[in-house]
Amino acid sequence: MTLIKSISGIRGTIGGNVGDNLTPVDAVKFASAYGTFLKNANPNKRLKVCIGRDARISGPMIHNLVVNTLVGLGIDIIDLGLSTTPTVEVAVPLEQADGGIILTASHNPKQWNALKLLNAKGEFLSGADGAQILEIAESEAFDFVDVDSLGEITENDAYMDIHIDEVLNLPLVDVEAVAQKKFKVVVDGVNSSGGIIIPKVLEQMGVEVVKLYCEPNGQFPHNPEPLKEHLGDICKLVVEEKADFGIVVDPDVDRLAFISNDGEMFGEEYTLVAIADYVLSKTPGKTVSNMSSSRALRDITEKHNGSYQASAVGEVNVVELMKQTNAIIGGEGNGGIIYPEIHYGRDAVVGVALFLTYLANQEKTVAELRASYPQYYMSKNKIELTPQIDVDNVLKTMTEKYSNQSLGEPVELSTIDGVKIDFASEWVHLRKSNTEPIIRIYTEAPTQTEADTLAERFVSELKVIAGI
């Protein structure tokens, strides 16, 4: 099965059988469910929805299907065309729209696409709202309008520029200070929307740009997830060009990774750490990331006399906790920066502008800046279990084991999302997959060897409990 239906949207591979893959029929069905959900929530109102897409090959096809399905429901469309996830999130409230859809499978390979759904605030839907949409799709409770009530389409391709303007007008973004530094930066846009918007924002800040894979043709030149093993080309080019650093984004530009001036990975986990360090130095306050993100954010927050909290994994959960605690910055360890001054969504564009401003006020190279932060290393593993094994019971048993302080290891336990066990200098997060019998094991420690050793220990313990 390569069609995944969840409360946050629908994603799958293009082609194949209806219900098994993201076919045109499935795209229409899910768009119908979303449009019907909006109509049910706003009776007797003429609705408006913003729609944008990344540069995937299947983008124009899925885009046309979704747009015209909503038109058939009597919903007006603001067609943003080629766009980014954070750009659509910015557009929805500016347009006073009732919702938004981003057509992107984020970091998935080119054969994938997806519908990501927004509310009227330009934020991802709540779990309850997403569940309603799944129910509507399952029952096919759609009621299309007559010919005199069809929606209208208005094209507006200016929103990437508007998004950049919104970012550059933020109080903590200093364009003049950045321009004076005459930085040189290599950009890997993975041949999607980031190849347009990231060079634009850099050039407007006076940065010399070296483009790598910035043609938005959807032909991803490498696996689009911005991990070290996929980024050999830009790491090499940063050194060859004697650039100050490199920037990598995923196809929909909500994840941000840096390459240091020495060609080494800055580390996705440390994108949020560095930017939070800058924001907290100017506006002290609270921070939030998810439970599988680096402890370094907590350390940096406490350095600035702030307080840190961890949410369950998932952007919606991070945003919810940020709102509850009035956090001034947050995000996820995958390079997702959430800065409420502009909007509650992961945004690589605002991350780039804040990082450049911070760097302009430092007398350090990017490599030296990275070395100045607390050093942590992560290990990410998983155990595949048979369907007969009760994953919840396995995690419950593990929780009970480490709740017993007689083990001689002082720990802090959280069961908000699976079980997270915090030791004095390291932690492990165990959580089950929502779609298959898998337990994910994330560990972090002061060295890679310690992180790997801790992971091996818990993999072994879990297997004993599960009887495999």
GROMACS .gro file of C-alpha atoms in nm:
model
  468
    1MET     CA    1   0.000   0.000   0.000
    2THR     CA    2   0.150   0.333  -0.104
    3LEU     CA    3  -0.157   0.545  -0.025
    4ILE     CA    4  -0.141   0.680   0.329
    5LYS     CA    5  -0.448   0.850   0.470
    6SER     CA    6  -0.397   1.040   0.793
    7ILE     CA    7  -0.544   1.329   0.986
    8SER     CA    8  -0.285   1.562   0.827
    9GLY     CA    9  -0.372   1.477   0.467
   10ILE     CA   10  -0.325   1.211   0.205
   11ARG     CA   11  -0.005   1.104   0.033
   12GLY     CA   12   0.099   0.830  -0.201
   13THR     CA   13   0.276   0.732  -0.519
   14ILE     CA   14   0.138   0.835  -0.856
   15GLY     CA   15  -0.034   0.572  -1.071
   16GLY     CA   16  -0.165   0.224  -0.999
   17ASN     CA   17  -0.501   0.116  -0.863
   18VAL     CA   18  -0.761   0.341  -0.704
   19GLY     CA   19  -0.737   0.323  -0.324
   20ASP     CA   20  -0.389   0.173  -0.335
   21ASN     CA   21  -0.198   0.470  -0.477
   22LEU     CA   22  -0.249   0.844  -0.525
   23THR     CA   23  -0.455   0.818  -0.843
   24PRO     CA   24  -0.660   1.100  -0.998
   25VAL     CA   25  -0.971   0.945  -0.841
   26ASP     CA   26  -0.814   0.952  -0.494
   27ALA     CA   27  -0.703   1.313  -0.539
   28VAL     CA   28  -1.055   1.417  -0.637
   29LYS     CA   29  -1.212   1.219  -0.355
   30PHE     CA   30  -0.993   1.371  -0.086
   31ALA     CA   31  -1.024   1.724  -0.227
   32SER     CA   32  -1.402   1.675  -0.224
   33ALA     CA   33  -1.389   1.569   0.139
   34TYR     CA   34  -1.183   1.874   0.237
   35GLY     CA   35  -1.411   2.113   0.048
   36THR     CA   36  -1.719   1.949   0.201
   37PHE     CA   37  -1.565   1.982   0.547
   38LEU     CA   38  -1.515   2.356   0.492
   39LYS     CA   39  -1.872   2.397   0.366
   40ASN     CA   40  -2.013   2.210   0.665
   41ALA     CA   41  -1.816   2.436   0.899
   42ASN     CA   42  -1.920   2.754   0.717
   43PRO     CA   43  -2.282   2.714   0.603
   44ASN     CA   44  -2.421   2.975   0.363
   45LYS     CA   45  -2.079   3.133   0.311
   46ARG     CA   46  -1.894   3.179  -0.017
   47LEU     CA   47  -1.564   3.008   0.056
   48LYS     CA   48  -1.213   3.080  -0.062
   49VAL     CA   49  -0.910   2.846  -0.057
   50CYS     CA   50  -0.545   2.912  -0.143
   51ILE     CA   51  -0.367   2.637  -0.335
   52GLY     CA   52   0.004   2.604  -0.415
   53ARG     CA   53   0.233   2.322  -0.522
   54ASP     CA   54   0.598   2.226  -0.529
   55ALA     CA   55   0.778   2.144  -0.856
   56ARG     CA   56   0.707   1.770  -0.868
   57ILE     CA   57   0.644   1.623  -1.212
   58SER     CA   58   0.294   1.519  -1.105
   59GLY     CA   59   0.222   1.865  -0.961
   60PRO     CA   60   0.032   2.017  -1.255
   61MET     CA   61  -0.192   1.709  -1.288
   62ILE     CA   62  -0.280   1.688  -0.918
   63HIS     CA   63  -0.312   2.068  -0.903
   64ASN     CA   64  -0.570   2.078  -1.184
   65LEU     CA   65  -0.770   1.794  -1.031
   66VAL     CA   66  -0.782   1.951  -0.684
   67VAL     CA   67  -0.853   2.305  -0.804
   68ASN     CA   68  -1.141   2.204  -1.028
   69THR     CA   69  -1.289   1.970  -0.770
   70LEU     CA   70  -1.319   2.261  -0.528
   71VAL     CA   71  -1.460   2.479  -0.806
   72GLY     CA   72  -1.724   2.210  -0.852
   73LEU     CA   73  -1.816   2.249  -0.487
   74GLY     CA   74  -1.869   2.623  -0.536
   75ILE     CA   75  -1.542   2.727  -0.369
   76ASP     CA   76  -1.333   3.016  -0.505
   77ILE     CA   77  -0.964   2.948  -0.555
   78ILE     CA   78  -0.658   3.169  -0.513
   79ASP     CA   79  -0.415   2.978  -0.735
   80LEU     CA   80  -0.061   3.044  -0.613
   81GLY     CA   81   0.095   2.813  -0.871
   82LEU     CA   82   0.451   2.703  -0.797
   83SER     CA   83   0.498   2.776  -0.430
   84THR     CA   84   0.627   2.649  -0.094
   85THR     CA   85   0.451   2.513   0.212
   86PRO     CA   86   0.533   2.819   0.429
   87THR     CA   87   0.435   3.053   0.143
   88VAL     CA   88   0.085   2.903   0.130
   89GLU     CA   89   0.068   2.928   0.510
   90VAL     CA   90   0.149   3.298   0.484
   91ALA     CA   91  -0.099   3.353   0.199
   92VAL     CA   92  -0.409   3.206   0.368
   93PRO     CA   93  -0.453   3.474   0.639
   94LEU     CA   94  -0.335   3.756   0.410
   95GLU     CA   95  -0.604   3.655   0.160
   96GLN     CA   96  -0.857   3.607   0.441
   97ALA     CA   97  -0.915   3.263   0.294
   98ASP     CA   98  -1.104   2.982   0.465
   99GLY     CA   99  -0.830   2.727   0.414
  100GLY     CA  100  -0.539   2.618   0.203
  101ILE     CA  101  -0.388   2.315   0.034
  102ILE     CA  102  -0.022   2.252  -0.041
  103LEU     CA  103   0.039   1.986  -0.303
  104THR     CA  104   0.369   1.834  -0.197
  105ALA     CA  105   0.509   1.512  -0.055
  106SER     CA  106   0.777   1.713   0.125
  107HIS     CA  107   1.103   1.514   0.140
  108ASN     CA  108   0.962   1.203  -0.035
  109PRO     CA  109   1.107   1.099  -0.374
  110LYS     CA  110   0.963   1.226  -0.702
  111GLN     CA  111   0.707   0.947  -0.751
  112TRP     CA  112   0.521   1.069  -0.441
  113ASN     CA  113   0.276   1.354  -0.401
  114ALA     CA  114   0.034   1.464  -0.132
  115LEU     CA  115  -0.240   1.702  -0.025
  116LYS     CA  116  -0.150   1.891   0.295
  117LEU     CA  117  -0.447   2.072   0.445
  118LEU     CA  118  -0.465   2.407   0.626
  119ASN     CA  119  -0.727   2.590   0.829
  120ALA     CA  120  -0.822   2.958   0.803
  121LYS     CA  121  -0.519   3.058   1.009
  122GLY     CA  122  -0.287   2.898   0.756
  123GLU     CA  123  -0.201   2.623   1.005
  124PHE     CA  124  -0.228   2.247   0.972
  125LEU     CA  125  -0.562   2.102   1.074
  126SER     CA  126  -0.620   1.961   1.420
  127GLY     CA  127  -0.651   1.587   1.468
  128ALA     CA  128  -1.026   1.619   1.520
  129ASP     CA  129  -1.072   1.814   1.196
  130GLY     CA  130  -0.857   1.570   1.005
  131ALA     CA  131  -1.062   1.279   1.137
  132GLN     CA  132  -1.380   1.447   1.014
  133ILE     CA  133  -1.234   1.478   0.665
  134LEU     CA  134  -1.140   1.110   0.661
  135GLU     CA  135  -1.498   1.021   0.759
  136ILE     CA  136  -1.641   1.241   0.483
  137ALA     CA  137  -1.407   1.083   0.228
  138GLU     CA  138  -1.502   0.732   0.340
  139SER     CA  139  -1.877   0.801   0.316
  140GLU     CA  140  -1.840   1.008  -0.005
  141ALA     CA  141  -2.089   1.257   0.138
  142PHE     CA  142  -2.027   1.518  -0.132
  143ASP     CA  143  -2.281   1.764  -0.273
  144PHE     CA  144  -2.158   1.954  -0.578
  145VAL     CA  145  -2.316   2.284  -0.689
  146ASP     CA  146  -2.512   2.367  -1.000
  147VAL     CA  147  -2.363   2.545  -1.299
  148ASP     CA  148  -2.455   2.895  -1.179
  149SER     CA  149  -2.278   2.845  -0.845
  150LEU     CA  150  -1.938   2.714  -0.957
  151GLY     CA  151  -1.632   2.861  -0.789
  152GLU     CA  152  -1.398   3.104  -0.963
  153ILE     CA  153  -1.021   3.082  -1.003
  154THR     CA  154  -0.793   3.382  -0.944
  155GLU     CA  155  -0.426   3.335  -1.025
  156ASN     CA  156  -0.168   3.509  -0.805
  157ASP     CA  157   0.195   3.411  -0.858
  158ALA     CA  158   0.332   3.695  -0.642
  159TYR     CA  159   0.320   3.518  -0.308
  160MET     CA  160   0.677   3.393  -0.295
  161ASP     CA  161   0.783   3.758  -0.327
  162ILE     CA  162   0.524   3.861  -0.068
  163HIS     CA  163   0.653   3.590   0.163
  164ILE     CA  164   1.009   3.722   0.125
  165ASP     CA  165   0.889   4.076   0.201
  166GLU     CA  166   0.716   3.953   0.518
  167VAL     CA  167   1.039   3.784   0.629
  168LEU     CA  168   1.269   4.078   0.552
  169ASN     CA  169   1.040   4.314   0.744
  170LEU     CA  170   1.078   4.116   1.068
  171PRO     CA  171   1.245   4.320   1.347
  172LEU     CA  172   1.517   4.057   1.404
  173VAL     CA  173   1.616   4.044   1.035
  174ASP     CA  174   1.889   4.297   0.950
  175VAL     CA  175   1.934   4.315   0.573
  176GLU     CA  176   2.191   4.595   0.590
  177ALA     CA  177   2.417   4.410   0.835
  178VAL     CA  178   2.409   4.099   0.614
  179ALA     CA  179   2.479   4.295   0.296
  180GLN     CA  180   2.786   4.455   0.452
  181LYS     CA  181   2.940   4.112   0.512
  182LYS     CA  182   2.930   4.018   0.142
  183PHE     CA  183   2.863   3.654   0.217
  184LYS     CA  184   2.894   3.388  -0.051
  185VAL     CA  185   2.648   3.098  -0.019
  186VAL     CA  186   2.586   2.779  -0.219
  187VAL     CA  187   2.218   2.678  -0.251
  188ASP     CA  188   2.089   2.327  -0.327
  189GLY     CA  189   1.722   2.369  -0.419
  190VAL     CA  190   1.678   2.001  -0.518
  191ASN     CA  191   1.522   2.126  -0.846
  192SER     CA  192   1.203   2.241  -0.672
  193SER     CA  193   1.051   2.562  -0.537
  194GLY     CA  194   1.344   2.626  -0.306
  195GLY     CA  195   1.557   2.685  -0.614
  196ILE     CA  196   1.349   2.998  -0.673
  197ILE     CA  197   1.273   3.141  -0.330
  198ILE     CA  198   1.601   3.080  -0.145
  199PRO     CA  199   1.827   3.249  -0.405
  200LYS     CA  200   1.577   3.538  -0.418
  201VAL     CA  201   1.586   3.604  -0.045
  202LEU     CA  202   1.965   3.576  -0.041
  203GLU     CA  203   2.009   3.818  -0.329
  204GLN     CA  204   1.776   4.069  -0.162
  205MET     CA  205   2.000   4.049   0.145
  206GLY     CA  206   2.310   4.125  -0.061
  207VAL     CA  207   2.448   3.770  -0.064
  208GLU     CA  208   2.640   3.623  -0.359
  209VAL     CA  209   2.460   3.304  -0.461
  210VAL     CA  210   2.608   2.992  -0.620
  211LYS     CA  211   2.318   2.782  -0.749
  212LEU     CA  212   2.319   2.403  -0.743
  213TYR     CA  213   2.010   2.212  -0.861
  214CYS     CA  214   1.792   2.522  -0.860
  215GLU     CA  215   1.593   2.451  -1.180
  216PRO     CA  216   1.234   2.381  -1.065
  217ASN     CA  217   1.170   2.089  -1.301
  218GLY     CA  218   1.087   1.823  -1.041
  219GLN     CA  219   1.378   1.601  -1.145
  220PHE     CA  220   1.532   1.557  -0.802
  221PRO     CA  221   1.908   1.504  -0.854
  222HIS     CA  222   1.941   1.312  -0.526
  223ASN     CA  223   1.715   1.181  -0.253
  224PRO     CA  224   1.537   1.504  -0.148
  225GLU     CA  225   1.561   1.445   0.226
  226PRO     CA  226   1.842   1.680   0.339
  227LEU     CA  227   2.058   1.422   0.514
  228LYS     CA  228   2.437   1.393   0.502
  229GLU     CA  229   2.440   1.083   0.283
  230HIS     CA  230   2.248   1.269   0.009
  231LEU     CA  231   2.450   1.593   0.006
  232GLY     CA  232   2.797   1.509  -0.121
  233ASP     CA  233   2.773   1.749  -0.417
  234ILE     CA  234   2.701   2.062  -0.216
  235CYS     CA  235   2.953   1.971   0.056
  236LYS     CA  236   3.220   1.952  -0.216
  237LEU     CA  237   3.104   2.271  -0.392
  238VAL     CA  238   3.106   2.481  -0.073
  239VAL     CA  239   3.477   2.408  -0.034
  240GLU     CA  240   3.557   2.455  -0.405
  241GLU     CA  241   3.379   2.792  -0.413
  242LYS     CA  242   3.534   2.901  -0.082
  243ALA     CA  243   3.181   2.984   0.023
  244ASP     CA  244   3.084   3.098   0.372
  245PHE     CA  245   2.836   2.813   0.395
  246GLY     CA  246   2.577   2.613   0.204
  247ILE     CA  247   2.198   2.595   0.227
  248VAL     CA  248   1.986   2.288   0.152
  249VAL     CA  249   1.608   2.274   0.159
  250ASP     CA  250   1.359   1.999   0.083
  251PRO     CA  251   1.114   2.027  -0.212
  252ASP     CA  252   0.849   2.228  -0.022
  253VAL     CA  253   1.098   2.444   0.173
  254ASP     CA  254   0.988   2.372   0.528
  255ARG     CA  255   1.312   2.196   0.625
  256LEU     CA  256   1.648   2.373   0.638
  257ALA     CA  257   1.999   2.234   0.663
  258PHE     CA  258   2.334   2.414   0.651
  259ILE     CA  259   2.675   2.305   0.525
  260SER     CA  260   2.964   2.466   0.717
  261ASN     CA  261   3.243   2.649   0.536
  262ASP     CA  262   3.467   2.339   0.574
  263GLY     CA  263   3.221   2.126   0.376
  264GLU     CA  264   3.091   1.942   0.681
  265MET     CA  265   2.726   1.917   0.781
  266PHE     CA  266   2.619   2.180   1.035
  267GLY     CA  267   2.355   1.927   1.135
  268GLU     CA  268   1.977   1.954   1.088
  269GLU     CA  269   1.933   1.931   1.465
  270TYR     CA  270   2.151   2.240   1.506
  271THR     CA  271   1.961   2.457   1.256
  272LEU     CA  272   1.699   2.526   1.523
  273VAL     CA  273   1.963   2.549   1.798
  274ALA     CA  274   2.159   2.825   1.620
  275ILE     CA  275   1.856   3.028   1.520
  276ALA     CA  276   1.704   2.995   1.868
  277ASP     CA  277   2.036   3.112   2.014
  278TYR     CA  278   2.003   3.434   1.812
  279VAL     CA  279   1.632   3.490   1.880
  280LEU     CA  280   1.672   3.424   2.254
  281SER     CA  281   1.966   3.666   2.273
  282LYS     CA  282   1.731   3.942   2.153
  283THR     CA  283   1.399   3.829   2.298
  284PRO     CA  284   1.437   3.593   2.595
  285GLY     CA  285   1.153   3.349   2.647
  286LYS     CA  286   1.033   2.992   2.612
  287THR     CA  287   1.111   2.732   2.345
  288VAL     CA  288   0.953   2.407   2.228
  289SER     CA  289   1.066   2.115   2.013
  290ASN     CA  290   0.948   1.757   1.987
  291MET     CA  291   1.069   1.471   2.203
  292SER     CA  292   1.294   1.330   1.934
  293SER     CA  293   1.487   1.656   1.893
  294SER     CA  294   1.827   1.738   2.038
  295ARG     CA  295   1.879   1.828   2.402
  296ALA     CA  296   2.098   2.114   2.275
  297LEU     CA  297   1.790   2.338   2.238
  298ARG     CA  298   1.713   2.295   2.606
  299ASP     CA  299   2.074   2.383   2.693
  300ILE     CA  300   2.072   2.698   2.477
  301THR     CA  301   1.734   2.805   2.615
  302GLU     CA  302   1.854   2.771   2.973
  303LYS     CA  303   2.172   2.963   2.885
  304HIS     CA  304   1.944   3.256   2.803
  305ASN     CA  305   1.744   3.203   3.126
  306GLY     CA  306   1.446   3.067   2.937
  307SER     CA  307   1.247   2.748   2.983
  308TYR     CA  308   1.212   2.459   2.740
  309GLN     CA  309   0.937   2.202   2.690
  310ALA     CA  310   0.907   1.899   2.460
  311SER     CA  311   0.592   1.802   2.270
  312ALA     CA  312   0.482   1.481   2.105
  313VAL     CA  313   0.632   1.426   1.761
  314GLY     CA  314   0.454   1.613   1.480
  315GLU     CA  315   0.435   1.977   1.373
  316VAL     CA  316   0.076   2.015   1.494
  317ASN     CA  317   0.181   1.902   1.842
  318VAL     CA  318   0.478   2.140   1.849
  319VAL     CA  319   0.257   2.433   1.747
  320GLU     CA  320  -0.008   2.346   2.005
  321LEU     CA  321   0.248   2.344   2.288
  322MET     CA  322   0.410   2.664   2.158
  323LYS     CA  323   0.074   2.838   2.180
  324GLN     CA  324   0.003   2.700   2.528
  325THR     CA  325   0.340   2.818   2.661
  326ASN     CA  326   0.365   3.136   2.451
  327ALA     CA  327   0.700   3.014   2.317
  328ILE     CA  328   0.892   3.267   2.109
  329ILE     CA  329   1.055   3.006   1.885
  330GLY     CA  330   1.027   2.633   1.833
  331GLY     CA  331   1.037   2.361   1.576
  332GLU     CA  332   1.166   2.016   1.503
  333GLY     CA  333   1.508   1.858   1.485
  334ASN     CA  334   1.465   1.791   1.114
  335GLY     CA  335   1.556   2.152   1.037
  336GLY     CA  336   1.204   2.288   1.087
  337ILE     CA  337   1.198   2.644   1.224
  338ILE     CA  338   0.871   2.777   1.365
  339TYR     CA  339   0.885   3.150   1.438
  340PRO     CA  340   0.542   3.282   1.548
  341GLU     CA  341   0.633   3.643   1.460
  342ILE     CA  342   0.554   3.547   1.100
  343HIS     CA  343   0.335   3.234   1.129
  344TYR     CA  344   0.295   2.902   1.310
  345GLY     CA  345   0.456   2.673   1.055
  346ARG     CA  346   0.800   2.539   0.966
  347ASP     CA  347   0.966   2.794   0.740
  348ALA     CA  348   1.311   2.764   0.581
  349VAL     CA  349   1.291   3.119   0.440
  350VAL     CA  350   1.261   3.284   0.781
  351GLY     CA  351   1.529   3.045   0.908
  352VAL     CA  352   1.772   3.158   0.638
  353ALA     CA  353   1.714   3.529   0.710
  354LEU     CA  354   1.753   3.490   1.087
  355PHE     CA  355   2.066   3.275   1.053
  356LEU     CA  356   2.230   3.524   0.815
  357THR     CA  357   2.156   3.810   1.054
  358TYR     CA  358   2.304   3.613   1.342
  359LEU     CA  359   2.614   3.522   1.141
  360ALA     CA  360   2.661   3.885   1.036
  361ASN     CA  361   2.692   3.981   1.402
  362GLN     CA  362   2.940   3.704   1.486
  363GLU     CA  363   3.315   3.705   1.444
  364LYS     CA  364   3.307   3.332   1.372
  365THR     CA  365   3.295   3.110   1.068
  366VAL     CA  366   2.997   2.875   1.041
  367ALA     CA  367   3.220   2.584   1.143
  368GLU     CA  368   3.338   2.777   1.451
  369LEU     CA  369   2.980   2.866   1.539
  370ARG     CA  370   2.880   2.498   1.520
  371ALA     CA  371   3.175   2.400   1.742
  372SER     CA  372   3.061   2.651   2.006
  373TYR     CA  373   2.739   2.463   2.079
  374PRO     CA  374   2.686   2.170   2.317
  375GLN     CA  375   2.799   1.857   2.135
  376TYR     CA  376   2.541   1.583   2.104
  377TYR     CA  377   2.513   1.294   1.863
  378MET     CA  378   2.206   1.094   1.764
  379SER     CA  379   2.133   0.740   1.656
  380LYS     CA  380   1.804   0.652   1.483
  381ASN     CA  381   1.692   0.291   1.463
  382LYS     CA  382   1.377   0.082   1.436
  383ILE     CA  383   1.255  -0.267   1.516
  384GLU     CA  384   1.005  -0.436   1.287
  385LEU     CA  385   0.759  -0.645   1.485
  386THR     CA  386   0.509  -0.906   1.375
  387PRO     CA  387   0.144  -0.790   1.367
  388GLN     CA  388   0.068  -1.029   1.654
  389ILE     CA  389   0.289  -0.837   1.898
  390ASP     CA  390   0.112  -0.578   2.114
  391VAL     CA  391   0.336  -0.273   2.063
  392ASP     CA  392   0.154  -0.071   2.329
  393ASN     CA  393   0.214  -0.344   2.585
  394VAL     CA  394   0.584  -0.364   2.494
  395LEU     CA  395   0.624   0.010   2.555
  396LYS     CA  396   0.420  -0.012   2.877
  397THR     CA  397   0.650  -0.285   3.006
  398MET     CA  398   0.955  -0.075   2.921
  399THR     CA  399   0.801   0.222   3.104
  400GLU     CA  400   0.735   0.015   3.414
  401LYS     CA  401   1.091  -0.119   3.408
  402TYR     CA  402   1.247   0.228   3.404
  403SER     CA  403   0.998   0.368   3.653
  404ASN     CA  404   1.168   0.142   3.907
  405GLN     CA  405   1.436   0.364   4.061
  406SER     CA  406   1.605   0.060   4.218
  407LEU     CA  407   1.776   0.010   3.882
  408GLY     CA  408   2.033   0.256   4.008
  409GLU     CA  409   2.001   0.495   3.715
  410PRO     CA  410   1.831   0.829   3.794
  411VAL     CA  411   1.591   0.892   3.509
  412GLU     CA  412   1.308   1.119   3.403
  413LEU     CA  413   1.021   0.952   3.221
  414SER     CA  414   0.765   1.094   2.981
  415THR     CA  415   0.481   0.899   2.821
  416ILE     CA  416   0.333   1.184   2.617
  417ASP     CA  417   0.442   1.011   2.296
  418GLY     CA  418   0.556   0.653   2.345
  419VAL     CA  419   0.813   0.662   2.623
  420LYS     CA  420   1.112   0.894   2.656
  421ILE     CA  421   1.376   0.808   2.915
  422ASP     CA  422   1.610   1.091   3.012
  423PHE     CA  423   1.933   0.988   3.181
  424ALA     CA  424   2.187   1.234   3.320
  425SER     CA  425   2.382   1.281   2.997
  426GLU     CA  426   2.181   1.092   2.734
  427TRP     CA  427   1.828   0.994   2.639
  428VAL     CA  428   1.626   0.739   2.446
  429HIS     CA  429   1.286   0.790   2.283
  430LEU     CA  430   1.078   0.483   2.196
  431ARG     CA  431   0.761   0.529   1.994
  432LYS     CA  432   0.545   0.319   1.767
  433SER     CA  433   0.466   0.390   1.405
  434ASN     CA  434   0.109   0.493   1.329
  435THR     CA  435   0.090   0.280   1.015
  436GLU     CA  436   0.286  -0.042   1.079
  437PRO     CA  437   0.412  -0.261   1.365
  438ILE     CA  438   0.740  -0.079   1.412
  439ILE     CA  439   0.903   0.069   1.721
  440ARG     CA  440   1.135   0.363   1.649
  441ILE     CA  441   1.435   0.403   1.877
  442TYR     CA  442   1.603   0.746   1.887
  443THR     CA  443   1.899   0.805   2.116
  444GLU     CA  444   2.125   1.101   2.189
  445ALA     CA  445   2.451   1.118   2.381
  446PRO     CA  446   2.771   1.327   2.403
  447THR     CA  447   2.947   1.101   2.148
  448GLN     CA  448   2.832   0.897   1.850
  449THR     CA  449   2.970   0.580   2.009
  450GLU     CA  450   2.767   0.638   2.324
  451ALA     CA  451   2.451   0.711   2.121
  452ASP     CA  452   2.499   0.393   1.918
  453THR     CA  453   2.572   0.187   2.227
  454LEU     CA  454   2.261   0.318   2.403
  455ALA     CA  455   2.054   0.234   2.093
  456GLU     CA  456   2.193  -0.119   2.080
  457ARG     CA  457   2.111  -0.165   2.448
  458PHE     CA  458   1.748  -0.065   2.402
  459VAL     CA  459   1.704  -0.260   2.081
  460SER     CA  460   1.815  -0.569   2.275
  461GLU     CA  461   1.588  -0.491   2.570
  462LEU     CA  462   1.287  -0.434   2.344
  463LYS     CA  463   1.346  -0.760   2.160
  464VAL     CA  464   1.355  -0.952   2.488
  465ILE     CA  465   1.027  -0.793   2.602
  466ALA     CA  466   0.865  -0.858   2.262
  467GLY     CA  467   0.996  -1.215   2.256
  468ILE     CA  468   1.178  -1.185   1.924
   0.00000   0.00000   0.00000
